[in-house]
Short mmCIF file of C-alpha atoms in Angstrom, two decimals:
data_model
loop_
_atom_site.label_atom_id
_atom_site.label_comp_id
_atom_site.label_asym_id
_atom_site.label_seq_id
_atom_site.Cartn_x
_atom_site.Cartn_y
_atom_site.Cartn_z
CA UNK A 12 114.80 14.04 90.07
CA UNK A 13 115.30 10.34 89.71
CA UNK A 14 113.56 8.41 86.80
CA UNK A 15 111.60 6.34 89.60
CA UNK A 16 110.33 9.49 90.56
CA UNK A 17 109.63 11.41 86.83
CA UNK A 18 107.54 7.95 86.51
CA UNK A 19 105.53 8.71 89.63
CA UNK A 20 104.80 12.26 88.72
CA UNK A 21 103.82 11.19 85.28
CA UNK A 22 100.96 8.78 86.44
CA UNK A 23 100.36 11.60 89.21
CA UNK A 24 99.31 13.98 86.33
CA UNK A 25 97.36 11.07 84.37
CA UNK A 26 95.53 10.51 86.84
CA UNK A 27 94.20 13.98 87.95
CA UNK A 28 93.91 14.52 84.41
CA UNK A 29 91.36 11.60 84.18
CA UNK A 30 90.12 12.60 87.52
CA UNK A 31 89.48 16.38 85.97
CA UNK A 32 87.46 15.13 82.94
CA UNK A 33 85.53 12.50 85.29
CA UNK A 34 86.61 9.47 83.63
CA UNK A 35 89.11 6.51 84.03
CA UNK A 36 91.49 5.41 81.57
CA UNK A 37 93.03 2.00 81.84
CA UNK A 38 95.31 -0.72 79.12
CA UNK A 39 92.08 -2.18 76.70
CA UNK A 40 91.46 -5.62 77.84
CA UNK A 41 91.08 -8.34 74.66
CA UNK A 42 87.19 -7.63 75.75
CA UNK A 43 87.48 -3.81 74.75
CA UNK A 44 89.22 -4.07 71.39
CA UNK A 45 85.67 -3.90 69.66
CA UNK A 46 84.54 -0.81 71.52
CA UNK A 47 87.70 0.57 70.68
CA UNK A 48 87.31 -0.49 66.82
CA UNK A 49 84.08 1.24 67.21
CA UNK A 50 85.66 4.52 68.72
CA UNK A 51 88.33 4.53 65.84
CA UNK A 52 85.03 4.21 63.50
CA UNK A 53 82.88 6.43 64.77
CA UNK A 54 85.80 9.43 64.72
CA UNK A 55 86.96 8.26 61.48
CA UNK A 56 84.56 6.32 59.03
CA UNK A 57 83.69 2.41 58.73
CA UNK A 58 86.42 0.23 57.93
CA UNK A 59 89.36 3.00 59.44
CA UNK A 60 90.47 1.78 62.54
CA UNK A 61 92.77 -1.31 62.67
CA UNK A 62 90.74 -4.33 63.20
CA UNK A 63 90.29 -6.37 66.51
CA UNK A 64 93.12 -9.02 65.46
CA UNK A 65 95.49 -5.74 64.76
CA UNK A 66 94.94 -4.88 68.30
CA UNK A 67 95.27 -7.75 69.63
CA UNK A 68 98.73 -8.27 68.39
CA UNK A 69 99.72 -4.98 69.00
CA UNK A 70 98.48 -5.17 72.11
CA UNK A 71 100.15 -8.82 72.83
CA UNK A 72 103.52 -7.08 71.73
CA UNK A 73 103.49 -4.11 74.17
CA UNK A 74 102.20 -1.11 72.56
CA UNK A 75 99.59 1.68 74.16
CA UNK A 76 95.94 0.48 73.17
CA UNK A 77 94.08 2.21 76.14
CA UNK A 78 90.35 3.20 76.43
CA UNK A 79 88.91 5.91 78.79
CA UNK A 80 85.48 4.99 80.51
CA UNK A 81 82.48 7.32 82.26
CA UNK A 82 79.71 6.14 84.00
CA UNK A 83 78.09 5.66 80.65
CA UNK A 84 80.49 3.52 78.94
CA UNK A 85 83.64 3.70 76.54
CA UNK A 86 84.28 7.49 75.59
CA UNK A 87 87.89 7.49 74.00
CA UNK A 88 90.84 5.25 72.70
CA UNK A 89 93.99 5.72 71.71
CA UNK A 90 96.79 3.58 69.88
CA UNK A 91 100.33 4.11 69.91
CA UNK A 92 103.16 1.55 68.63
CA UNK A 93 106.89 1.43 69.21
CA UNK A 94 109.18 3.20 66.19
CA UNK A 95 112.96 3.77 66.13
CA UNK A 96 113.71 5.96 62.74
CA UNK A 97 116.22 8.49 64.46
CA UNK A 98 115.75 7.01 68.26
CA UNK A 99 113.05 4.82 70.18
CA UNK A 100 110.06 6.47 70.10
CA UNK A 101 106.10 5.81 70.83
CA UNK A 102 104.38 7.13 67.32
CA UNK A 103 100.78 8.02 68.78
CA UNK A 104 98.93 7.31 65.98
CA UNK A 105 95.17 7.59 66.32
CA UNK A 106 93.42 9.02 69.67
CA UNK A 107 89.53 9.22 69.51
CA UNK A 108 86.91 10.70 71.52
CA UNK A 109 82.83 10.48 71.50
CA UNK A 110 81.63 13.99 70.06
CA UNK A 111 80.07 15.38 73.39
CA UNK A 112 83.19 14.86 75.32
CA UNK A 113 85.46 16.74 73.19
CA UNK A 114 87.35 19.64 74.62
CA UNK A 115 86.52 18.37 78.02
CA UNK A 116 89.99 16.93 78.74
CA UNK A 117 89.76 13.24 77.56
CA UNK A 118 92.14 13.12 75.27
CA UNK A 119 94.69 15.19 77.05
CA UNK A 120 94.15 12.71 79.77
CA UNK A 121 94.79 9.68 77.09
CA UNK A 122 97.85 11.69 76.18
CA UNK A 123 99.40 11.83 80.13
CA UNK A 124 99.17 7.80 80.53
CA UNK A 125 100.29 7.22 77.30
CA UNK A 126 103.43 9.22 78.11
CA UNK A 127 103.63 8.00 81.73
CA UNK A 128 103.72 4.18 80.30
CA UNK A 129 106.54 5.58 78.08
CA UNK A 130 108.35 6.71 80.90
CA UNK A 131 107.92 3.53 82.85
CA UNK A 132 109.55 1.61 80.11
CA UNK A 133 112.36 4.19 79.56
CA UNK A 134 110.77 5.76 76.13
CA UNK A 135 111.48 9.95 76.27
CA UNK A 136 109.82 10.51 72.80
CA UNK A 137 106.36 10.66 71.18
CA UNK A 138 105.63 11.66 67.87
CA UNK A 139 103.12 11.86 65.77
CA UNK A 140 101.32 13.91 62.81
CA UNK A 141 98.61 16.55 62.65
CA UNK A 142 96.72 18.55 60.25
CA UNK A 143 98.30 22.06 60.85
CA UNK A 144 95.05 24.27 59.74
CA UNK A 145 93.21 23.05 62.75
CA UNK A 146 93.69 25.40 64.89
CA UNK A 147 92.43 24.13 68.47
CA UNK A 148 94.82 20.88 67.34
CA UNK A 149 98.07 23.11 66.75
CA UNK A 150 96.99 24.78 70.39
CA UNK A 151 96.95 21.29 72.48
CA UNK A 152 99.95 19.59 70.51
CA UNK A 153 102.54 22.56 70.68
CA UNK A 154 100.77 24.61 73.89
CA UNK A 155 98.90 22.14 75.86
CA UNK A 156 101.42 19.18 75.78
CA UNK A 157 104.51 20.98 74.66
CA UNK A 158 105.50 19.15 71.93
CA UNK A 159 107.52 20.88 69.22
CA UNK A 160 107.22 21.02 64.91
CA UNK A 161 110.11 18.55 63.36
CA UNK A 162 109.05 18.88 59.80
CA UNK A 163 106.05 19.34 56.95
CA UNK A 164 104.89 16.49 55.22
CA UNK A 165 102.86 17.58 52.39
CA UNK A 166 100.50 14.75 50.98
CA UNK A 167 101.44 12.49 53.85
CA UNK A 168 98.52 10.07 53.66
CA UNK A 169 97.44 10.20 50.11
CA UNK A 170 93.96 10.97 49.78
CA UNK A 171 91.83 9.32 52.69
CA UNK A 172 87.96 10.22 51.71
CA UNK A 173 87.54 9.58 55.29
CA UNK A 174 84.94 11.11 57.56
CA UNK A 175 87.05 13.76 58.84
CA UNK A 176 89.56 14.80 55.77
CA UNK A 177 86.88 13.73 53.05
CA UNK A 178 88.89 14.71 49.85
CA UNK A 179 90.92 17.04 51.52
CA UNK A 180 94.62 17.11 50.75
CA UNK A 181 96.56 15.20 53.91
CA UNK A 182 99.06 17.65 54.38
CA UNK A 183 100.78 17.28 58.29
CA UNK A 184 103.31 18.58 60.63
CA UNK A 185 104.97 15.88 62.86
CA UNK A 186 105.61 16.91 66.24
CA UNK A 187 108.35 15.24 68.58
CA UNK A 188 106.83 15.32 72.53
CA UNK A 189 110.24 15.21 74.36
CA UNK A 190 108.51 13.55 77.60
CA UNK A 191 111.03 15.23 80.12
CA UNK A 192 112.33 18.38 78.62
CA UNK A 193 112.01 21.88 79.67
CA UNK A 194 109.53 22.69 77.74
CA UNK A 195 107.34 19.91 78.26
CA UNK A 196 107.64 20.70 81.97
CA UNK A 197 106.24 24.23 81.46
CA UNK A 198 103.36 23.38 79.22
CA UNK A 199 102.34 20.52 82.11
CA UNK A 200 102.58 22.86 84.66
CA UNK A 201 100.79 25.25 82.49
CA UNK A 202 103.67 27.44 83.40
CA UNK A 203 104.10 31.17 80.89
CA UNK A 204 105.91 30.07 77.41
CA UNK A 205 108.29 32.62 75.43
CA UNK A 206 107.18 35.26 73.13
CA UNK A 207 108.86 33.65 70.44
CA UNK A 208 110.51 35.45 67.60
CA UNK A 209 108.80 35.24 64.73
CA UNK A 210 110.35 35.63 61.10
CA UNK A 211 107.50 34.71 59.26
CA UNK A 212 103.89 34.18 60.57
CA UNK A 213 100.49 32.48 58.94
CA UNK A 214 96.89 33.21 60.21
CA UNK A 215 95.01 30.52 61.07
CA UNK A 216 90.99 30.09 60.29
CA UNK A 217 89.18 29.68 63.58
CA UNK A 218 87.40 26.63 62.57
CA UNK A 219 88.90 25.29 59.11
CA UNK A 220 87.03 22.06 59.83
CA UNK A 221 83.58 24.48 59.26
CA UNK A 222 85.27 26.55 56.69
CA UNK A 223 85.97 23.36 54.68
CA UNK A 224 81.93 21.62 54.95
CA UNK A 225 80.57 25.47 54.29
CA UNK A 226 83.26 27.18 51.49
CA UNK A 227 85.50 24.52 50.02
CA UNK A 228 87.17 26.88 47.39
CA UNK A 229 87.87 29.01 50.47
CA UNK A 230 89.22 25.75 52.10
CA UNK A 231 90.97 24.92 49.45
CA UNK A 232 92.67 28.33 49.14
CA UNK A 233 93.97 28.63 52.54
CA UNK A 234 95.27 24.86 52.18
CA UNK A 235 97.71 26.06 49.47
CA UNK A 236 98.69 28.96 51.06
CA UNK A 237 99.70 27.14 53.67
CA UNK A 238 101.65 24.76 51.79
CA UNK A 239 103.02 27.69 50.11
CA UNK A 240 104.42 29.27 53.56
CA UNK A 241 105.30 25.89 55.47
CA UNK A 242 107.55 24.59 52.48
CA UNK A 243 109.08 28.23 52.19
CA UNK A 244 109.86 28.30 56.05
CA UNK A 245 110.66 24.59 56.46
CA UNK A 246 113.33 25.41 53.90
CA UNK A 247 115.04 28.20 55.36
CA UNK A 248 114.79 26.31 58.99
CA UNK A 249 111.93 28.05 60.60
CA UNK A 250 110.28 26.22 63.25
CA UNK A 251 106.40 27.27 63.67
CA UNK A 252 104.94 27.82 66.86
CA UNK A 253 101.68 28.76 68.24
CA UNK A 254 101.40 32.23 69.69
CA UNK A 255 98.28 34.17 71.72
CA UNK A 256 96.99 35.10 68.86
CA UNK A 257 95.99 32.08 67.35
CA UNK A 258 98.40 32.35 64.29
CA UNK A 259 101.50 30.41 63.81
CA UNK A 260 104.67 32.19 64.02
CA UNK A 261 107.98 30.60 62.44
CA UNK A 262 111.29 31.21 64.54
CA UNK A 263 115.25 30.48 65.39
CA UNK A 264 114.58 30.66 68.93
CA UNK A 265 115.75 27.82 70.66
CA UNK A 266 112.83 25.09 71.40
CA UNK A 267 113.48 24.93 75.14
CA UNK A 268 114.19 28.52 75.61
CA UNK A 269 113.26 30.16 78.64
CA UNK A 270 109.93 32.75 78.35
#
């Protein structure tokens, strides 16, 4: 397949992704940056989001600032800017959504353009962190999209007292989204992934966002448990994916192995 036409399919997707969740996603026009500073806000707490100058220039210099519209109005925004630590790559850094339209496919449809515009400009990377107790997260990063675990960054933000973390420790996993491989290919086409094999494994709370408003010594236990197993594993060069049973399972296999 040429790149002209990996570029074509990629908007292809985008778009019946957008089509799918009944919304259209488009580049934020100077007149959107302060819906999308309210997005940003509303997901994250006053004062979190980059302010309208921010992205403006980061806009102006050719990074992903897009916004996803309904009938109603603005419903999601997402930011990505240009790195190059180990290779060119898009880092997608923050990617909101209003409340009642989560899990309904906006920001997997945020996701496709932002990885078709990549594509366009010859970018075959995106990266970017997650909190790796949230379980429906670690589903759509390494399941949905197909993007892969590069390493555990304990503490990576400090301690945000934001409206999502609150005083939570920041601990992430940064994923690498290898826009053409293999196995980005079979999560898109929603396609059957390996059973992987697993040397180590960690449960997952179904909801640790609930576990950690309702039983914070609970919360707190699981979060250095956790630490306890990804250090361990990220040591002896496991690589955790997600499995059917909603655990994480820590393997040798070979990322783009075939199921």
């Amino acid at each position: 397949m040429s790149d002209e036409r990996a570029v074509d399919d990629a908007f292809r997707l985008a778009d019946e992704a957008a089509s799918a969740a009944g919304i259209r996603i488009r580049p934020a026009a100077e007149s959107d940056f302060p819906a999308v500073v309210a997005l940003f806000e509303r997901t994250w707490g006053p004062g979190r989001s980059p302010d309208r100058s921010m992205l403006q220039a980061m806009d102006y210099a050719g990074n992903t600032v897009l916004i996803a519209l309904d009938e109603s109005g603005p419903v999601g925004a997402t930011l990505g800017f240009l790195g190059w630590d180990e290779g060119v790559h898009l880092h997608s850094h923050m990617n909101a959504v209003v409340p009642w339209r989560r899990s309904g496919g906006v920001g997997y449809a945020l996701k496709l353009l932002q990885r078709a515009l990549c594509l366009e400009q010859g970018v075959t990377e995106m990266r970017w962190t997650f909190d790796p107790l949230i379980r429906r997260n670690a589903h759509f990063n390494l399941v949905k999209l197909g993007a892969d675990v590069v390493g555990f960054l304990p503490e990576f933000y400090g301690r945000l007292d934001d409206a999502i973390s609150g005083g939570d420790r920041t601990d992430r996993f940064e994923v690498r989204w290898r826009l053409a491989s293999p196995r980005t290919a079979r999560s898109l086409a929603r396609h059957a992934l390996p059973e992987w094999a697993a040397d180590d494994e960690f449960e997952l709370a179904p909801d640790f966002e609930t576990l950690r408003a309702d039983d914070a010594s609970e919360a707190t236990r699981l979060r250095d448990a956790s630490r306890t197993v990804f250090e361990r594993t990220s040591a002896a060069g496991l690589r955790p994916e997600f499995d059917a049973a909603g655990r994480y399972v820590f393997t040798r296999d070979d990322v783009d192995r075939e199921p």
